[in-house]
C-alpha cells in the first residue's frame, strides 16, 4: 500500500517536473535579473557608506587639528608635528596636515625677518604662480597674507611650499575668503598638486586668544590661523576599489564646493559591454548624494548587465539538473524515503538519549522534571497527591576509590534495575546525578503509603550486589517529601526531601525519613 502511494507520488512528480522545466527556466532568468538588481542596490549603499565614513572622518580629523592649534604654544612646532604624525598614522588616507596664519600686509617684512632669524635663514614669502611658473589667476582680496608655516609630513618635493601665500593659490583663494567668515570647514575644488596627483583641501578657521610673544621664538601660530587637510583623491578611490567587488560597475564622484563649483574627484574604468548585452539586458543606474556638511559629494553608479551575469554557471547547472532529474528522480525519491526512515529512527534515538541517563538507562533530570509537571497538573485538576523520594547511596565514594569506577558503574546499574523493579508504571525513577536518584510516586491515598513505598525501595536497594570485584554490600538513605504538604514546586520538594535524607545521614545512614510537616 505504501509503495503504491509512493509510485503515484513519483509519477505525479515526474509529470509535474516535466511541465515546469520551461517555466522554471523563465523564472530562473527573471529571478537572476532581480537578484542582480538587489545586489546592485546593496552595492551602492555599501560604497556610499564607505565614502560617507571617510568624509566624516576628514571633518573629525580637521576639527581635532583645529582644536589642537588653538591650544598649542605659538612656536611649538615639535608638539604639532607629533600630533600630526599620530593623526596620519591612524588615518593614512590623509596626505598632509598644514597650517597657515594671517599676517597683516603692513607687517610682512617684519614677519619675514623674524622667521629668518629664529627659524629658517632662507624663509621667504612666496606667490604660488611665481613658484610654479603658472599664470596668475583671479584671487580674493583679504587685507592680509596667509603664508603656509607648518606641513606634516615635510616631503622633499613640498619643502618649497613653506611661505607660500594661500591667497595666491587660485583654487584656494575664494575658499580661504569663505573660511574667514565661517567656523565651518570649507572644501576647495579638486586641483593638481605641486608634487603630482590630484587632491582637494579641507580648511577651517582657527582663532586663538592673543598672548604675549617672546621675540626670541618664531611666531608660527598667531591669533588668526587656518588649519588645512590635504586629501588625495586617489585615497578615496583606493578605499572604493578595496570594497569594489564588482569591477563592472562604473563609479564617478563629483565634489560640490561652497561656491557651487563641481569638481570631478574620481571615475573608475570598466570594460565596455557588448552589443547583445545592451540590446537585451537593462542598464542599472543609481545616484547618491552624500550630504556632508563640508564635502557634499554626488556618487553616480552605472552597471550594464551582461549575458554572463544571468547565464551563470549555476543557472546552467540548474538547467542540467532539471533535465537529469527526469531520469534520476525515481532513484532519488526512493533514497529520500529511506533517508526519512533512517532519520526517524535517529530522531527517536536522539530523543531517548536526551531524556535518559546513558549509564543506567533511567530517565534523567530533564525527563523527571516533565513527569513532575504532569503529576503537579493532575494534583491541581484532580487533587491526586504525590511524593518525591531522594535516594543517596551510602559510602558510594569508597566503592569507587577502592574498586574503581567500572565496579561503581556496575553498582549504579544494579541499583537502577532494582528501582525500576519496585516502581509502578505510573511512577518515575530517575538518576539525578552521581550516586543520587529520585523517584516520583503518583496516586497517593495517604502519607503512610509513600513511606511504605520508600521502605520497599530501601529494602530492594539494600541488598548485596554481585560485581566483577565480588559481592559488595550496598545501602542507601532516602528522604521523602509530599505535594502539596511540603511544597508545590520541584525545587522546594527536592530541598525538603534532601533535608529529610540529611537527617538519616546524621543518624548513621541506612534509613528512610519523611520531611517534617511545616506545622510540626
mmCIF file of N, CA and C in Angstrom, residues 17-74:
data_model
loop_
_atom_site.group_PDB
_atom_site.id
_atom_site.type_symbol
_atom_site.label_atom_id
_atom_site.label_comp_id
_atom_site.label_asym_id
_atom_site.label_seq_id
_atom_site.Cartn_x
_atom_site.Cartn_y
_atom_site.Cartn_z
ATOM 1 N N UNK A 17 7.235 17.894 -12.977
ATOM 2 C CA UNK A 17 8.565 18.443 -13.240
ATOM 3 C C UNK A 17 8.771 18.706 -14.720
ATOM 4 N N UNK A 18 8.267 17.790 -15.551
ATOM 5 C CA UNK A 18 8.407 17.977 -16.995
ATOM 6 C C UNK A 18 7.694 19.252 -17.452
ATOM 7 N N UNK A 19 6.499 19.483 -16.926
ATOM 8 C CA UNK A 19 5.761 20.672 -17.326
ATOM 9 C C UNK A 19 6.371 21.961 -16.807
ATOM 10 N N UNK A 20 7.127 21.856 -15.703
ATOM 11 C CA UNK A 20 7.673 23.069 -15.082
ATOM 12 C C UNK A 20 9.079 23.418 -15.557
ATOM 13 N N UNK A 21 9.692 22.557 -16.361
ATOM 14 C CA UNK A 21 11.075 22.811 -16.768
ATOM 15 C C UNK A 21 11.206 24.145 -17.506
ATOM 16 N N UNK A 22 10.369 24.326 -18.561
ATOM 17 C CA UNK A 22 10.462 25.572 -19.327
ATOM 18 C C UNK A 22 10.054 26.781 -18.486
ATOM 19 N N UNK A 23 8.975 26.613 -17.719
ATOM 20 C CA UNK A 23 8.539 27.725 -16.884
ATOM 21 C C UNK A 23 9.602 28.061 -15.829
ATOM 22 N N UNK A 24 10.255 27.048 -15.315
ATOM 23 C CA UNK A 24 11.316 27.271 -14.334
ATOM 24 C C UNK A 24 12.493 28.011 -14.954
ATOM 25 N N UNK A 25 12.801 27.686 -16.199
ATOM 26 C CA UNK A 25 13.899 28.378 -16.872
ATOM 27 C C UNK A 25 13.609 29.872 -16.972
ATOM 28 N N UNK A 26 12.363 30.204 -17.339
ATOM 29 C CA UNK A 26 11.983 31.618 -17.424
ATOM 30 C C UNK A 26 12.081 32.299 -16.064
ATOM 31 N N UNK A 27 11.570 31.632 -15.035
ATOM 32 C CA UNK A 27 11.612 32.223 -13.693
ATOM 33 C C UNK A 27 13.041 32.372 -13.186
ATOM 34 N N UNK A 28 13.892 31.414 -13.531
ATOM 35 C CA UNK A 28 15.279 31.499 -13.100
ATOM 36 C C UNK A 28 15.971 32.723 -13.690
ATOM 37 N N UNK A 29 15.748 32.930 -15.000
ATOM 38 C CA UNK A 29 16.360 34.094 -15.640
ATOM 39 C C UNK A 29 15.823 35.394 -15.051
ATOM 40 N N UNK A 30 14.523 35.428 -14.799
ATOM 41 C CA UNK A 30 13.931 36.633 -14.234
ATOM 42 C C UNK A 30 14.421 36.871 -12.812
ATOM 43 N N UNK A 31 14.470 35.806 -12.019
ATOM 44 C CA UNK A 31 14.913 35.965 -10.638
ATOM 45 C C UNK A 31 16.383 36.358 -10.567
ATOM 46 N N UNK A 32 17.179 35.849 -11.518
ATOM 47 C CA UNK A 32 18.596 36.204 -11.522
ATOM 48 C C UNK A 32 18.778 37.683 -11.847
ATOM 49 N N UNK A 33 17.947 38.180 -12.774
ATOM 50 C CA UNK A 33 17.994 39.615 -13.077
ATOM 51 C C UNK A 33 17.599 40.436 -11.857
ATOM 52 N N UNK A 34 16.541 40.034 -11.175
ATOM 53 C CA UNK A 34 16.102 40.753 -9.979
ATOM 54 C C UNK A 34 17.147 40.661 -8.865
ATOM 55 N N UNK A 35 17.795 39.504 -8.772
ATOM 56 C CA UNK A 35 18.846 39.366 -7.760
ATOM 57 C C UNK A 35 19.994 40.314 -8.044
ATOM 58 N N UNK A 36 20.331 40.449 -9.313
ATOM 59 C CA UNK A 36 21.384 41.379 -9.689
ATOM 60 C C UNK A 36 20.997 42.813 -9.358
ATOM 61 N N UNK A 37 19.721 43.137 -9.529
ATOM 62 C CA UNK A 37 19.261 44.487 -9.191
ATOM 63 C C UNK A 37 19.359 44.730 -7.686
ATOM 64 N N UNK A 38 18.962 43.736 -6.893
ATOM 65 C CA UNK A 38 19.080 43.881 -5.435
ATOM 66 C C UNK A 38 20.542 43.985 -5.014
ATOM 67 N N UNK A 39 21.361 43.162 -5.640
ATOM 68 C CA UNK A 39 22.780 43.203 -5.324
ATOM 69 C C UNK A 39 23.363 44.574 -5.670
ATOM 70 N N UNK A 40 22.943 45.125 -6.788
ATOM 71 C CA UNK A 40 23.426 46.442 -7.204
ATOM 72 C C UNK A 40 23.009 47.502 -6.187
ATOM 73 N N UNK A 41 21.763 47.412 -5.712
ATOM 74 C CA UNK A 41 21.290 48.376 -4.717
ATOM 75 C C UNK A 41 22.094 48.268 -3.420
ATOM 76 N N UNK A 42 22.345 47.042 -2.959
ATOM 77 C CA UNK A 42 23.155 46.860 -1.747
ATOM 78 C C UNK A 42 24.583 47.334 -1.975
ATOM 79 N N UNK A 43 25.085 47.089 -3.162
ATOM 80 C CA UNK A 43 26.435 47.505 -3.509
ATOM 81 C C UNK A 43 26.552 49.026 -3.454
ATOM 82 N N UNK A 44 25.560 49.713 -3.998
ATOM 83 C CA UNK A 44 25.557 51.181 -3.982
ATOM 84 C C UNK A 44 25.551 51.692 -2.536
ATOM 85 N N UNK A 45 24.719 51.085 -1.697
ATOM 86 C CA UNK A 45 24.667 51.508 -0.299
ATOM 87 C C UNK A 45 26.001 51.271 0.401
ATOM 88 N N UNK A 46 26.642 50.157 0.097
ATOM 89 C CA UNK A 46 27.924 49.843 0.731
ATOM 90 C C UNK A 46 29.000 50.857 0.340
ATOM 91 N N UNK A 47 29.143 51.103 -0.959
ATOM 92 C CA UNK A 47 30.154 52.058 -1.430
ATOM 93 C C UNK A 47 29.849 53.456 -0.912
ATOM 94 N N UNK A 48 28.573 53.842 -0.925
ATOM 95 C CA UNK A 48 28.198 55.173 -0.431
ATOM 96 C C UNK A 48 28.546 55.301 1.051
ATOM 97 N N UNK A 49 28.317 54.230 1.804
ATOM 98 C CA UNK A 49 28.663 54.264 3.224
ATOM 99 C C UNK A 49 30.155 54.431 3.448
ATOM 100 N N UNK A 50 30.973 53.763 2.615
ATOM 101 C CA UNK A 50 32.431 53.900 2.741
ATOM 102 C C UNK A 50 32.850 55.337 2.468
ATOM 103 N N UNK A 51 32.315 55.923 1.410
ATOM 104 C CA UNK A 51 32.654 57.315 1.088
ATOM 105 C C UNK A 51 32.187 58.250 2.198
ATOM 106 N N UNK A 52 30.951 58.029 2.677
ATOM 107 C CA UNK A 52 30.413 58.889 3.745
ATOM 108 C C UNK A 52 31.274 58.805 5.005
ATOM 109 N N UNK A 53 31.700 57.604 5.356
ATOM 110 C CA UNK A 53 32.532 57.447 6.549
ATOM 111 C C UNK A 53 33.863 58.173 6.399
ATOM 112 N N UNK A 54 34.445 58.108 5.198
ATOM 113 C CA UNK A 54 35.734 58.770 5.013
ATOM 114 C C UNK A 54 35.574 60.291 5.054
ATOM 115 N N UNK A 55 34.484 60.788 4.492
ATOM 116 C CA UNK A 55 34.259 62.231 4.544
ATOM 117 C C UNK A 55 34.019 62.691 5.977
ATOM 118 N N UNK A 56 33.255 61.912 6.738
ATOM 119 C CA UNK A 56 33.036 62.253 8.149
ATOM 120 C C UNK A 56 34.345 62.208 8.930
ATOM 121 N N UNK A 57 35.195 61.237 8.596
ATOM 122 C CA UNK A 57 36.492 61.150 9.263
ATOM 123 C C UNK A 57 37.327 62.392 8.972
ATOM 124 N N UNK A 58 37.295 62.864 7.715
ATOM 125 C CA UNK A 58 38.036 64.076 7.371
ATOM 126 C C UNK A 58 37.591 65.252 8.238
ATOM 127 N N UNK A 59 36.286 65.413 8.400
ATOM 128 C CA UNK A 59 35.778 66.518 9.220
ATOM 129 C C UNK A 59 36.238 66.370 10.668
ATOM 130 N N UNK A 60 36.176 65.137 11.198
ATOM 131 C CA UNK A 60 36.562 64.923 12.592
ATOM 132 C C UNK A 60 38.048 65.204 12.799
ATOM 133 N N UNK A 61 38.886 64.752 11.858
ATOM 134 C CA UNK A 61 40.329 65.000 11.981
ATOM 135 C C UNK A 61 40.631 66.494 11.903
ATOM 136 N N UNK A 62 39.977 67.193 10.979
ATOM 137 C CA UNK A 62 40.208 68.634 10.859
ATOM 138 C C UNK A 62 39.759 69.358 12.121
ATOM 139 N N UNK A 63 38.633 68.956 12.678
ATOM 140 C CA UNK A 63 38.150 69.586 13.908
ATOM 141 C C UNK A 63 39.142 69.373 15.046
ATOM 142 N N UNK A 64 39.680 68.155 15.151
ATOM 143 C CA UNK A 64 40.660 67.880 16.192
ATOM 144 C C UNK A 64 41.941 68.661 15.987
ATOM 145 N N UNK A 65 42.405 68.773 14.743
ATOM 146 C CA UNK A 65 43.619 69.538 14.455
ATOM 147 C C UNK A 65 43.410 71.019 14.769
ATOM 148 N N UNK A 66 42.235 71.539 14.454
ATOM 149 C CA UNK A 66 41.938 72.947 14.748
ATOM 150 C C UNK A 66 41.939 73.193 16.255
ATOM 151 N N UNK A 67 41.347 72.269 17.003
ATOM 152 C CA UNK A 67 41.338 72.411 18.461
ATOM 153 C C UNK A 67 42.758 72.357 19.013
ATOM 154 N N UNK A 68 43.610 71.518 18.419
ATOM 155 C CA UNK A 68 44.995 71.446 18.877
ATOM 156 C C UNK A 68 45.720 72.758 18.608
ATOM 157 N N UNK A 69 45.514 73.340 17.426
ATOM 158 C CA UNK A 69 46.170 74.603 17.104
ATOM 159 C C UNK A 69 45.723 75.728 18.023
ATOM 160 N N UNK A 70 44.518 75.672 18.513
ATOM 161 C CA UNK A 70 44.063 76.685 19.460
ATOM 162 C C UNK A 70 44.801 76.598 20.785
ATOM 163 N N UNK A 71 45.263 75.391 21.147
ATOM 164 C CA UNK A 71 45.858 75.208 22.464
ATOM 165 C C UNK A 71 47.383 75.182 22.441
ATOM 166 N N UNK A 72 48.012 74.872 21.300
ATOM 167 C CA UNK A 72 49.448 74.696 21.267
ATOM 168 C C UNK A 72 50.163 76.035 21.434
ATOM 169 N N UNK A 73 51.389 75.962 21.955
ATOM 170 C CA UNK A 73 52.191 77.174 22.113
ATOM 171 C C UNK A 73 52.504 77.762 20.744
ATOM 172 N N UNK A 74 52.703 79.067 20.698
ATOM 173 C CA UNK A 74 52.840 79.780 19.424
ATOM 174 C C UNK A 74 54.035 79.302 18.592
#
